[in-house]
Amino acid sequence: MSEEKSLNFIEEIIEEDLKSGKYNSIITRFPPEPNGYLHIGHAKSICLNFGLSKKYGGYTNLRFDDTNPVTEETEYVESIKEDVKWLGFEWKNELFASDYFEQLYAFALTLIRKGLAYVDDSSAEEIAAMKGTPTEPGKDSPFRNRSIEENLQLFEEMRAGKYPDGSRVLRAKIDMASPNMHMRDPVIYRIKHAHHHRTADKWCIYPMYDFAHGQSDSIENVTHSICTLEFIPHRELYEWFINKLEIFPSRQYEFARLNLTYTVMSKRKLLQLVQEKYVESWDDPRMPTISGLRRRGYTPESIRDFCDRIGVAKRENLIDVGLLEFCVREHLNKVALRRMVVFDPLKVVITNYPETQGAEMLVGEDNPEDPASANREIPFGKELYIEREDFMENPPKKFFRLFPGGMVRLKHAYIIKCDEAIKDEAGNITELHCTYIPESKSGSDTSGINVKGTLHWVAVQNAITAEVRLYDRLFQVEDPSSEEGDFKDYINENSLQTVTTAYAEPALKNAKMNERYQFLRKGYFTLDTKDTYARLVFNRTVTLKDTWAKEQKKG
RNA sequence: UGAGCUAUGGUGUAACGGUAGCACUACAGAUUUUGGUUCUGUCUGUCUAGGUUCGAAUCCUAGUAGCUCAACCA
């Protein structure tokens, strides 16, 4: 029975560290910068970090990397916390890099005293020019050999606010000829007279990412600091600071970030979509943000399952969004309540159904996948709506739906036969006249008739109305970022289709925010969290698999 | 054109010198009161060229391709 799941490369490293006795338990961290909303790519990192500490014993900190006051806001801190919680994870400590500003300042002093850091008066342009290029070594700054005393004094004055933004920086003194650009005397502190979302105006100098991240990991005794591939060149620096400062040796490991087909993942691009109104907001249901997916109706379970299935490795990847859709369908199939909703109504009159009879109540199960699920009542009637596309006057082969002279089952109800299509003067079909087979009632069918097709329907008299929003992929091409020109040229203009008046069975009157629905033969839907006030608004999470549509496409 | 990382079906991901497996997709069929679900089956793969070895996806060498690095962003 030991169906062992193979380990990813990070799990292998951890098991090695545990086996060798290097550690008894592990500490990881999820370190977002609070300058935007989390997306599905972050979910991969969250599942990895929290999953690892859960699996191997230990814990995960949530640490906000807030070293750049001009981009960061408390609003983002709150949304990030909400998203991590919603995904189902609990952090041990809620921390901020800004909590360590005093300590980081002390680390900087240590470096200066060791002759390993200096204040540089050069401008940003001058520093860039002296940096060299990947193929040519850089040049030493004229300020590189200042005395320790002078550096100490200048750095203290920087902190004291004596100098304007951009006038000086503190740099680590490493190697201007290093083949690794990040080792060419990187800037580690800059002057920014800016208000910080947590430390307010206490500081006017702020540490750079490289001088904050590794040390923060070290302060928290993070054993395995996991980040994405683009940080590989930073690792040498990460370790340099830890070595020179002689602090806890956290180690950095890098994995490939998630890319998904038919969307973009960079914060910059997502921001453009919001600012330029291609989408409504960060939590627009078409966005790959956690909040967008949540509003779309995705479940935390399905996102975790997805992150589990895509694996963790070091090679670049582009994952088919179809896998995400598979994951959410699989979960929703188990939990969604079945309901009938007609989007584009075609009236059916059952000519042999008694006029005087009140609403006959039929019974339908909430979820056939779940034997424990309840039933709901569905009123039947003489006049019904079916989906217009479920009727064809001249049907092609293998069309199992209604056509003149044809028979179908109305789900949970009776078998009907189409006798006549009524048209207006322009030749448009306005209604269908059908007859029903009284002894074919669901659950007590003695008619002996077998039909190929089963349609969803609602009774005209008892139908309630709702708005339904049908979402499709945001882009027309698999990888918008790799296409020629602006990625926005590839936006799918039809990513949102709104059905303002859909007809729903009355059970949906009591729809709840936390419930998921399967509109029979239509897809999975959930109540919109923003726009449902007096009226019902449903968002389509994902369609059902549709082999008929595929069949038709083939011609 | 310096340095680093990476190459396994259409897409992901395993195989740790010994039968190339799993999932998604696609296709075919069975079941079905959702053209859903479920079940069964099929197709497709080790970047190239050399080498080491009884044996190479795995080790070595050389190519090739993709990605990353020259922010006072993270």
mmCIF file of N, CA, C and O (backbone and C1' of nucleotides) in Angstrom, chain A residues 6 12 65 67-68 122 124 134 166 181 190 192 209 234 309-310 315-316 318 338 369 398 400-401 409 411 442-443 518 521 545 547-548 550, chain B residues 1-8 10-16 23-28 33-38 67-74:
data_model
loop_
_atom_site.group_PDB
_atom_site.id
_atom_site.type_symbol
_atom_site.label_atom_id
_atom_site.label_comp_id
_atom_site.label_asym_id
_atom_site.label_seq_id
_atom_site.Cartn_x
_atom_site.Cartn_y
_atom_site.Cartn_z
ATOM 1 N N SER A 6 6.825 10.668 -5.192
ATOM 2 C CA SER A 6 8.228 11.057 -5.301
ATOM 3 C C SER A 6 8.428 12.475 -4.776
ATOM 4 O O SER A 6 7.528 13.308 -4.800
ATOM 5 N N GLU A 12 13.896 16.754 -1.150
ATOM 6 C CA GLU A 12 15.088 15.914 -1.039
ATOM 7 C C GLU A 12 16.160 16.578 -0.192
ATOM 8 O O GLU A 12 16.793 15.947 0.646
ATOM 9 N N ASP A 65 7.978 42.000 3.241
ATOM 10 C CA ASP A 65 9.257 42.572 2.844
ATOM 11 C C ASP A 65 9.043 44.048 2.522
ATOM 12 O O ASP A 65 8.931 44.428 1.364
ATOM 13 N N THR A 67 10.691 47.081 2.633
ATOM 14 C CA THR A 67 11.875 47.934 2.742
ATOM 15 C C THR A 67 11.835 49.123 1.796
ATOM 16 O O THR A 67 12.761 49.919 1.774
ATOM 17 N N ASN A 68 10.780 49.194 1.004
ATOM 18 C CA ASN A 68 10.676 50.330 0.088
ATOM 19 C C ASN A 68 9.388 51.109 0.369
ATOM 20 O O ASN A 68 8.332 50.769 -0.142
ATOM 21 N N SER A 122 28.715 59.151 -5.069
ATOM 22 C CA SER A 122 28.428 59.192 -6.502
ATOM 23 C C SER A 122 26.923 59.211 -6.754
ATOM 24 O O SER A 122 26.133 58.760 -5.931
ATOM 25 N N ALA A 124 23.495 58.095 -8.908
ATOM 26 C CA ALA A 124 23.022 56.795 -9.402
ATOM 27 C C ALA A 124 23.597 56.497 -10.776
ATOM 28 O O ALA A 124 23.993 55.367 -11.073
ATOM 29 N N PRO A 134 28.050 42.894 -18.020
ATOM 30 C CA PRO A 134 28.316 41.474 -17.763
ATOM 31 C C PRO A 134 29.618 40.980 -18.400
ATOM 32 O O PRO A 134 30.224 40.048 -17.901
ATOM 33 N N GLY A 166 19.200 60.507 -2.667
ATOM 34 C CA GLY A 166 20.042 60.301 -3.846
ATOM 35 C C GLY A 166 21.452 60.848 -3.723
ATOM 36 O O GLY A 166 22.273 60.641 -4.602
ATOM 37 N N MET A 181 27.242 40.360 -11.341
ATOM 38 C CA MET A 181 27.002 41.796 -11.223
ATOM 39 C C MET A 181 26.562 42.203 -9.815
ATOM 40 O O MET A 181 26.789 43.327 -9.391
ATOM 41 N N ARG A 190 19.901 53.236 0.998
ATOM 42 C CA ARG A 190 19.707 54.459 0.242
ATOM 43 C C ARG A 190 18.895 55.428 1.080
ATOM 44 O O ARG A 190 18.208 55.052 2.027
ATOM 45 N N LYS A 192 15.891 57.841 1.575
ATOM 46 C CA LYS A 192 14.545 58.136 1.068
ATOM 47 C C LYS A 192 13.790 58.846 2.178
ATOM 48 O O LYS A 192 13.412 58.223 3.162
ATOM 49 N N TYR A 209 16.750 45.318 -0.743
ATOM 50 C CA TYR A 209 16.321 43.922 -0.633
ATOM 51 C C TYR A 209 17.451 43.000 -0.180
ATOM 52 O O TYR A 209 17.292 42.214 0.752
ATOM 53 N N HIS A 234 21.475 36.317 -6.710
ATOM 54 C CA HIS A 234 21.526 36.987 -5.409
ATOM 55 C C HIS A 234 22.071 36.076 -4.320
ATOM 56 O O HIS A 234 22.431 36.530 -3.251
ATOM 57 N N ARG A 309 -0.401 19.381 -7.969
ATOM 58 C CA ARG A 309 -0.228 18.628 -9.217
ATOM 59 C C ARG A 309 0.844 19.199 -10.135
ATOM 60 O O ARG A 309 1.453 18.471 -10.901
ATOM 61 N N ILE A 310 1.059 20.502 -10.101
ATOM 62 C CA ILE A 310 2.019 21.098 -11.035
ATOM 63 C C ILE A 310 3.456 20.817 -10.656
ATOM 64 O O ILE A 310 4.349 20.927 -11.482
ATOM 65 N N ARG A 315 12.946 24.045 -14.004
ATOM 66 C CA ARG A 315 12.875 24.459 -15.398
ATOM 67 C C ARG A 315 11.667 25.350 -15.656
ATOM 68 O O ARG A 315 10.634 25.220 -15.007
ATOM 69 N N GLU A 316 11.835 26.244 -16.586
ATOM 70 C CA GLU A 316 10.758 27.163 -16.943
ATOM 71 C C GLU A 316 9.552 26.351 -17.392
ATOM 72 O O GLU A 316 9.694 25.313 -18.039
ATOM 73 N N LEU A 318 5.143 26.436 -18.603
ATOM 74 C CA LEU A 318 3.934 27.163 -18.980
ATOM 75 C C LEU A 318 2.802 26.161 -18.821
ATOM 76 O O LEU A 318 2.640 25.269 -19.646
ATOM 77 N N ARG A 338 -27.049 21.102 -7.511
ATOM 78 C CA ARG A 338 -27.549 21.148 -8.893
ATOM 79 C C ARG A 338 -28.815 21.992 -8.960
ATOM 80 O O ARG A 338 -29.709 21.849 -8.113
ATOM 81 N N GLU A 369 -23.781 13.129 -6.845
ATOM 82 C CA GLU A 369 -22.486 12.587 -6.433
ATOM 83 C C GLU A 369 -22.452 12.337 -4.938
ATOM 84 O O GLU A 369 -21.544 11.691 -4.431
ATOM 85 N N LYS A 398 -26.899 12.883 -34.865
ATOM 86 C CA LYS A 398 -26.429 12.823 -33.481
ATOM 87 C C LYS A 398 -26.898 13.992 -32.620
ATOM 88 O O LYS A 398 -26.339 14.272 -31.586
ATOM 89 N N PHE A 400 -29.224 15.071 -30.064
ATOM 90 C CA PHE A 400 -30.114 14.342 -29.146
ATOM 91 C C PHE A 400 -31.174 15.222 -28.514
ATOM 92 O O PHE A 400 -31.823 14.822 -27.557
ATOM 93 N N ARG A 401 -31.318 16.438 -28.983
ATOM 94 C CA ARG A 401 -32.237 17.333 -28.300
ATOM 95 C C ARG A 401 -33.572 17.389 -29.050
ATOM 96 O O ARG A 401 -33.926 16.491 -29.767
ATOM 97 N N ARG A 409 -36.408 13.905 -22.663
ATOM 98 C CA ARG A 409 -36.786 13.901 -21.247
ATOM 99 C C ARG A 409 -36.542 15.284 -20.672
ATOM 100 O O ARG A 409 -35.522 15.902 -20.956
ATOM 101 N N LYS A 411 -35.574 16.997 -17.449
ATOM 102 C CA LYS A 411 -34.903 16.502 -16.243
ATOM 103 C C LYS A 411 -35.830 16.546 -15.027
ATOM 104 O O LYS A 411 -36.476 17.563 -14.772
ATOM 105 N N SER A 442 -40.521 11.141 -13.797
ATOM 106 C CA SER A 442 -39.266 10.700 -13.199
ATOM 107 C C SER A 442 -39.506 9.941 -11.911
ATOM 108 O O SER A 442 -40.292 10.361 -11.067
ATOM 109 N N GLY A 443 -38.866 8.839 -11.778
ATOM 110 C CA GLY A 443 -38.990 8.053 -10.552
ATOM 111 C C GLY A 443 -40.102 7.032 -10.635
ATOM 112 O O GLY A 443 -40.084 6.027 -9.917
ATOM 113 N N GLN A 518 -24.126 23.951 -9.532
ATOM 114 C CA GLN A 518 -23.965 23.536 -10.918
ATOM 115 C C GLN A 518 -25.290 23.812 -11.601
ATOM 116 O O GLN A 518 -26.306 23.226 -11.223
ATOM 117 N N ARG A 521 -26.051 21.263 -17.079
ATOM 118 C CA ARG A 521 -25.609 21.335 -18.465
ATOM 119 C C ARG A 521 -24.965 22.682 -18.829
ATOM 120 O O ARG A 521 -24.643 22.930 -19.981
ATOM 121 N N LYS A 545 -17.504 20.146 -18.951
ATOM 122 C CA LYS A 545 -16.879 19.612 -20.152
ATOM 123 C C LYS A 545 -17.986 19.428 -21.186
ATOM 124 O O LYS A 545 -19.078 19.009 -20.863
ATOM 125 N N THR A 547 -18.637 17.707 -24.644
ATOM 126 C CA THR A 547 -18.198 16.903 -25.783
ATOM 127 C C THR A 547 -19.067 17.151 -27.013
ATOM 128 O O THR A 547 -18.644 16.908 -28.126
ATOM 129 N N TRP A 548 -20.265 17.660 -26.789
ATOM 130 C CA TRP A 548 -21.134 17.971 -27.927
ATOM 131 C C TRP A 548 -20.582 19.174 -28.689
ATOM 132 O O TRP A 548 -20.517 19.182 -29.917
ATOM 133 N N LYS A 550 -17.574 20.034 -28.852
ATOM 134 C CA LYS A 550 -16.384 19.564 -29.547
ATOM 135 C C LYS A 550 -16.764 18.821 -30.824
ATOM 136 O O LYS A 550 -16.165 18.999 -31.876
ATOM 137 P P U B 1 29.484 33.695 -28.185
ATOM 138 O "O5'" U B 1 30.410 34.949 -28.513
ATOM 139 C "C5'" U B 1 31.669 35.175 -27.924
ATOM 140 C "C4'" U B 1 31.625 36.440 -27.080
ATOM 141 C "C3'" U B 1 30.716 36.373 -25.861
ATOM 142 O "O3'" U B 1 31.222 35.676 -24.741
ATOM 143 C "C1'" U B 1 30.216 38.337 -27.011
ATOM 144 P P G B 2 32.472 35.099 -24.253
ATOM 145 O "O5'" G B 2 32.387 35.541 -22.734
ATOM 146 C "C5'" G B 2 33.434 35.243 -21.838
ATOM 147 C "C4'" G B 2 33.074 35.859 -20.518
ATOM 148 C "C3'" G B 2 32.228 34.980 -19.633
ATOM 149 O "O3'" G B 2 33.024 34.013 -18.982
ATOM 150 C "C1'" G B 2 31.317 37.153 -19.621
ATOM 151 P P A B 3 32.505 32.537 -18.894
ATOM 152 O "O5'" A B 3 31.516 32.672 -17.650
ATOM 153 C "C5'" A B 3 32.008 33.166 -16.409
ATOM 154 C "C4'" A B 3 30.851 33.486 -15.514
ATOM 155 C "C3'" A B 3 29.828 32.377 -15.359
ATOM 156 O "O3'" A B 3 30.256 31.379 -14.451
ATOM 157 C "C1'" A B 3 28.712 34.418 -15.729
ATOM 158 P P G B 4 29.778 29.880 -14.699
ATOM 159 O "O5'" G B 4 28.263 29.952 -14.211
ATOM 160 C "C5'" G B 4 27.979 30.248 -12.849
ATOM 161 C "C4'" G B 4 26.517 30.541 -12.697
ATOM 162 C "C3'" G B 4 25.569 29.408 -13.071
ATOM 163 O "O3'" G B 4 25.486 28.429 -12.056
ATOM 164 C "C1'" G B 4 24.772 31.432 -13.965
ATOM 165 P P C B 5 25.224 26.905 -12.485
ATOM 166 O "O5'" C B 5 23.657 26.925 -12.820
ATOM 167 C "C5'" C B 5 22.722 27.269 -11.804
ATOM 168 C "C4'" C B 5 21.348 27.390 -12.404
ATOM 169 C "C3'" C B 5 20.857 26.190 -13.201
ATOM 170 O "O3'" C B 5 20.394 25.149 -12.375
ATOM 171 C "C1'" C B 5 20.409 28.153 -14.403
ATOM 172 P P U B 6 20.542 23.625 -12.909
ATOM 173 O "O5'" U B 6 19.506 23.596 -14.115
ATOM 174 C "C5'" U B 6 18.131 23.813 -13.863
ATOM 175 C "C4'" U B 6 17.367 23.841 -15.149
ATOM 176 C "C3'" U B 6 17.490 22.618 -16.030
ATOM 177 O "O3'" U B 6 16.675 21.575 -15.536
ATOM 178 C "C1'" U B 6 17.651 24.568 -17.359
ATOM 179 P P A B 7 16.800 20.121 -16.178
ATOM 180 O "O5'" A B 7 15.999 20.440 -17.503
ATOM 181 C "C5'" A B 7 15.647 19.421 -18.394
ATOM 182 C "C4'" A B 7 15.149 20.059 -19.667
ATOM 183 C "C3'" A B 7 15.089 19.058 -20.809
ATOM 184 O "O3'" A B 7 14.034 19.419 -21.693
ATOM 185 C "C1'" A B 7 16.639 20.758 -21.325
ATOM 186 P P U B 8 12.566 18.946 -21.379
ATOM 187 O "O5'" U B 8 12.741 17.365 -21.316
ATOM 188 C "C5'" U B 8 13.139 16.646 -22.478
ATOM 189 C "C4'" U B 8 12.607 15.247 -22.420
ATOM 190 C "C3'" U B 8 11.086 15.132 -22.385
ATOM 191 O "O3'" U B 8 10.554 15.215 -23.698
ATOM 192 C "C1'" U B 8 12.007 13.724 -20.731
ATOM 193 P P G B 10 5.098 15.967 -28.582
ATOM 194 O "O5'" G B 10 3.926 16.972 -28.160
ATOM 195 C "C5'" G B 10 3.815 18.220 -28.829
ATOM 196 C "C4'" G B 10 2.772 19.061 -28.129
ATOM 197 C "C3'" G B 10 3.071 19.367 -26.664
ATOM 198 O "O3'" G B 10 3.905 20.490 -26.532
ATOM 199 C "C1'" G B 10 0.861 18.557 -26.862
ATOM 200 P P U B 11 4.917 20.616 -25.291
ATOM 201 O "O5'" U B 11 3.904 20.813 -24.077
ATOM 202 C "C5'" U B 11 3.080 21.962 -23.996
ATOM 203 C "C4'" U B 11 2.406 21.995 -22.646
ATOM 204 C "C3'" U B 11 3.342 21.755 -21.480
ATOM 205 O "O3'" U B 11 3.994 22.966 -21.119
ATOM 206 C "C1'" U B 11 1.439 20.387 -21.237
ATOM 207 P P G B 12 5.378 22.929 -20.309
ATOM 208 O "O5'" G B 12 4.860 22.590 -18.860
ATOM 209 C "C5'" G B 12 5.527 21.642 -18.099
ATOM 210 C "C4'" G B 12 4.700 21.344 -16.892
ATOM 211 C "C3'" G B 12 5.451 20.478 -15.900
ATOM 212 O "O3'" G B 12 6.203 21.291 -15.023
ATOM 213 C "C1'" G B 12 3.408 19.438 -16.424
ATOM 214 P P U B 13 7.740 20.926 -14.762
ATOM 215 O "O5'" U B 13 7.619 19.525 -14.003
ATOM 216 C "C5'" U B 13 6.948 19.466 -12.746
ATOM 217 C "C4'" U B 13 6.642 18.031 -12.412
ATOM 218 C "C3'" U B 13 7.836 17.108 -12.275
ATOM 219 O "O3'" U B 13 8.432 17.249 -10.984
ATOM 220 C "C1'" U B 13 6.165 16.049 -13.563
ATOM 221 P P A B 14 9.844 16.554 -10.714
ATOM 222 O "O5'" A B 14 9.403 15.027 -10.704
ATOM 223 C "C5'" A B 14 10.381 14.032 -10.738
ATOM 224 C "C4'" A B 14 9.706 12.699 -10.547
ATOM 225 C "C3'" A B 14 10.669 11.541 -10.619
ATOM 226 O "O3'" A B 14 11.289 11.331 -9.371
ATOM 227 C "C1'" A B 14 8.789 11.106 -11.988
ATOM 228 P P A B 15 12.871 11.219 -9.296
ATOM 229 O "O5'" A B 15 13.096 9.807 -9.977
ATOM 230 C "C5'" A B 15 12.422 8.664 -9.469
ATOM 231 C "C4'" A B 15 12.570 7.539 -10.458
ATOM 232 C "C3'" A B 15 13.991 7.302 -10.913
ATOM 233 O "O3'" A B 15 14.622 6.459 -9.960
ATOM 234 C "C1'" A B 15 12.543 7.390 -12.797
ATOM 235 P P C B 16 16.012 5.843 -10.112
ATOM 236 O "O5'" C B 16 16.984 7.116 -10.157
ATOM 237 C "C5'" C B 16 18.180 7.069 -10.898
ATOM 238 C "C4'" C B 16 19.321 7.593 -10.066
ATOM 239 C "C3'" C B 16 19.657 6.726 -8.847
ATOM 240 O "O3'" C B 16 21.052 6.833 -8.574
ATOM 241 C "C1'" C B 16 18.990 8.880 -8.138
ATOM 242 P P A B 23 -2.642 8.225 -14.188
ATOM 243 O "O5'" A B 23 -2.692 9.815 -14.086
ATOM 244 C "C5'" A B 23 -3.043 10.441 -12.861
ATOM 245 C "C4'" A B 23 -2.929 11.931 -13.000
ATOM 246 C "C3'" A B 23 -3.686 12.526 -14.186
ATOM 247 O "O3'" A B 23 -5.060 12.701 -13.907
ATOM 248 C "C1'" A B 23 -1.507 13.417 -14.132
ATOM 249 P P C B 24 -6.095 12.675 -15.124
ATOM 250 O "O5'" C B 24 -5.807 14.041 -15.888
ATOM 251 C "C5'" C B 24 -6.097 15.288 -15.256
ATOM 252 C "C4'" C B 24 -5.601 16.424 -16.123
ATOM 253 C "C3'" C B 24 -6.125 16.438 -17.552
ATOM 254 O "O3'" C B 24 -7.427 16.978 -17.639
ATOM 255 C "C1'" C B 24 -3.806 16.818 -17.570
ATOM 256 P P U B 25 -8.435 16.387 -18.729
ATOM 257 O "O5'" U B 25 -7.743 16.766 -20.106
ATOM 258 C "C5'" U B 25 -7.607 18.127 -20.495
ATOM 259 C "C4'" U B 25 -6.782 18.219 -21.756
ATOM 260 C "C3'" U B 25 -7.334 17.463 -22.949
ATOM 261 O "O3'" U B 25 -8.368 18.192 -23.588
ATOM 262 C "C1'" U B 25 -5.007 17.079 -22.779
ATOM 263 P P A B 26 -9.610 17.390 -24.204
ATOM 264 O "O5'" A B 26 -8.924 16.611 -25.421
ATOM 265 C "C5'" A B 26 -8.312 17.344 -26.481
ATOM 266 C "C4'" A B 26 -7.674 16.387 -27.443
ATOM 267 C "C3'" A B 26 -8.573 15.236 -27.885
ATOM 268 O "O3'" A B 26 -9.444 15.615 -28.924
ATOM 269 C "C1'" A B 26 -6.449 14.398 -27.275
ATOM 270 P P C B 27 -10.922 14.972 -28.967
ATOM 271 O "O5'" C B 27 -10.640 13.477 -29.422
ATOM 272 C "C5'" C B 27 -10.041 13.213 -30.691
ATOM 273 C "C4'" C B 27 -9.670 11.768 -30.786
ATOM 274 C "C3'" C B 27 -10.788 10.776 -30.482
ATOM 275 O "O3'" C B 27 -11.662 10.606 -31.576
ATOM 276 C "C1'" C B 27 -8.820 10.098 -29.368
ATOM 277 P P A B 28 -13.202 10.212 -31.296
ATOM 278 O "O5'" A B 28 -13.100 8.677 -30.872
ATOM 279 C "C5'" A B 28 -12.712 7.701 -31.837
ATOM 280 C "C4'" A B 28 -12.663 6.350 -31.185
ATOM 281 C "C3'" A B 28 -13.920 5.928 -30.434
ATOM 282 O "O3'" A B 28 -14.929 5.434 -31.294
ATOM 283 C "C1'" A B 28 -12.026 5.464 -29.117
ATOM 284 P P U B 33 -30.510 6.407 -17.397
ATOM 285 O "O5'" U B 33 -31.296 7.805 -17.475
ATOM 286 C "C5'" U B 33 -31.047 8.679 -18.540
ATOM 287 C "C4'" U B 33 -31.243 10.095 -18.076
ATOM 288 C "C3'" U B 33 -30.533 10.409 -16.776
ATOM 289 O "O3'" U B 33 -30.019 11.727 -16.862
ATOM 290 C "C1'" U B 33 -32.822 10.927 -16.585
ATOM 291 P P U B 34 -28.449 11.898 -17.101
ATOM 292 O "O5'" U B 34 -28.341 13.475 -17.059
ATOM 293 C "C5'" U B 34 -29.266 14.279 -17.785
ATOM 294 C "C4'" U B 34 -28.565 15.549 -18.212
ATOM 295 C "C3'" U B 34 -27.262 15.312 -18.980
ATOM 296 O "O3'" U B 34 -27.096 16.377 -19.898
ATOM 297 C "C1'" U B 34 -26.784 16.478 -17.007
ATOM 298 P P G B 35 -27.017 16.056 -21.451
ATOM 299 O "O5'" G B 35 -25.513 15.680 -21.771
ATOM 300 C "C5'" G B 35 -25.015 14.357 -21.640
ATOM 301 C "C4'" G B 35 -23.804 14.191 -22.521
ATOM 302 C "C3'" G B 35 -22.764 15.288 -22.337
ATOM 303 O "O3'" G B 35 -21.484 14.738 -22.652
ATOM 304 C "C1'" G B 35 -23.629 15.374 -24.527
ATOM 305 P P G B 36 -20.566 14.097 -21.488
ATOM 306 O "O5'" G B 36 -20.751 14.948 -20.139
ATOM 307 C "C5'" G B 36 -20.147 16.213 -19.993
ATOM 308 C "C4'" G B 36 -20.275 16.658 -18.554
ATOM 309 C "C3'" G B 36 -19.579 15.768 -17.534
ATOM 310 O "O3'" G B 36 -18.209 16.108 -17.386
ATOM 311 C "C1'" G B 36 -21.787 16.161 -16.834
ATOM 312 P P U B 37 -17.129 14.958 -17.192
ATOM 313 O "O5'" U B 37 -17.646 14.184 -15.898
ATOM 314 C "C5'" U B 37 -17.565 14.792 -14.616
ATOM 315 C "C4'" U B 37 -18.172 13.875 -13.589
ATOM 316 C "C3'" U B 37 -17.517 12.508 -13.466
ATOM 317 O "O3'" U B 37 -16.359 12.560 -12.652
ATOM 318 C "C1'" U B 37 -19.862 12.243 -13.565
ATOM 319 P P U B 38 -15.070 11.695 -13.027
ATOM 320 O "O5'" U B 38 -15.601 10.197 -12.901
ATOM 321 C "C5'" U B 38 -16.041 9.689 -11.654
ATOM 322 C "C4'" U B 38 -16.587 8.301 -11.854
ATOM 323 C "C3'" U B 38 -15.670 7.373 -12.621
ATOM 324 O "O3'" U B 38 -14.686 6.779 -11.786
ATOM 325 C "C1'" U B 38 -17.855 7.240 -13.515
ATOM 326 P P C B 67 14.232 33.158 -24.229
ATOM 327 O "O5'" C B 67 14.438 33.047 -22.653
ATOM 328 C "C5'" C B 67 13.327 32.770 -21.805
ATOM 329 C "C4'" C B 67 13.813 32.519 -20.405
ATOM 330 C "C3'" C B 67 14.628 33.641 -19.777
ATOM 331 O "O3'" C B 67 13.810 34.680 -19.275
ATOM 332 C "C1'" C B 67 15.718 31.586 -19.398
ATOM 333 P P U B 68 14.390 36.180 -19.267
ATOM 334 O "O5'" U B 68 15.420 36.127 -18.052
ATOM 335 C "C5'" U B 68 14.980 35.749 -16.749
ATOM 336 C "C4'" U B 68 16.168 35.671 -15.825
ATOM 337 C "C3'" U B 68 17.063 36.896 -15.811
ATOM 338 O "O3'" U B 68 16.520 37.909 -14.984
ATOM 339 C "C1'" U B 68 18.394 34.945 -15.938
ATOM 340 P P C B 69 16.802 39.442 -15.382
ATOM 341 O "O5'" C B 69 18.305 39.618 -14.890
ATOM 342 C "C5'" C B 69 18.629 39.465 -13.519
ATOM 343 C "C4'" C B 69 20.108 39.610 -13.348
ATOM 344 C "C3'" C B 69 20.710 40.852 -13.998
ATOM 345 O "O3'" C B 69 20.561 41.962 -13.135
ATOM 346 C "C1'" C B 69 22.058 38.946 -14.473
ATOM 347 P P A B 70 20.102 43.377 -13.730
ATOM 348 O "O5'" A B 70 21.490 44.049 -14.125
ATOM 349 C "C5'" A B 70 22.435 44.366 -13.118
ATOM 350 C "C4'" A B 70 23.415 45.357 -13.667
ATOM 351 C "C3'" A B 70 22.803 46.566 -14.365
ATOM 352 O "O3'" A B 70 22.511 47.565 -13.407
ATOM 353 C "C1'" A B 70 24.478 45.650 -15.732
ATOM 354 P P A B 71 21.401 48.601 -13.640
ATOM 355 O "O5'" A B 71 21.246 48.689 -12.061
ATOM 356 C "C5'" A B 71 20.077 48.334 -11.436
ATOM 357 C "C4'" A B 71 19.431 49.539 -10.831
ATOM 358 C "C3'" A B 71 19.309 49.435 -9.337
ATOM 359 O "O3'" A B 71 19.443 50.696 -8.735
ATOM 360 C "C1'" A B 71 17.163 49.381 -10.358
ATOM 361 P P C B 72 20.972 51.200 -8.477
ATOM 362 O "O5'" C B 72 20.643 51.807 -7.068
ATOM 363 C "C5'" C B 72 20.151 50.974 -6.038
ATOM 364 C "C4'" C B 72 19.253 51.766 -5.119
ATOM 365 C "C3'" C B 72 18.053 52.362 -5.831
ATOM 366 O "O3'" C B 72 16.996 52.412 -4.877
ATOM 367 C "C1'" C B 72 19.387 54.092 -4.932
ATOM 368 P P C B 73 15.454 52.188 -5.346
ATOM 369 O "O5'" C B 73 15.489 50.795 -6.126
ATOM 370 C "C5'" C B 73 15.309 49.594 -5.437
ATOM 371 C "C4'" C B 73 13.880 49.130 -5.581
ATOM 372 C "C3'" C B 73 13.537 47.852 -4.866
ATOM 373 O "O3'" C B 73 13.257 48.126 -3.508
ATOM 374 C "C1'" C B 73 12.687 47.780 -7.068
ATOM 375 P P A B 74 13.864 47.168 -2.408
ATOM 376 O "O5'" A B 74 13.004 45.848 -2.540
ATOM 377 C "C5'" A B 74 11.597 45.868 -2.298
ATOM 378 C "C4'" A B 74 11.011 44.582 -2.836
ATOM 379 C "C3'" A B 74 11.649 43.317 -2.293
ATOM 380 O "O3'" A B 74 11.084 42.938 -1.061
ATOM 381 C "C1'" A B 74 11.532 43.195 -4.648
#
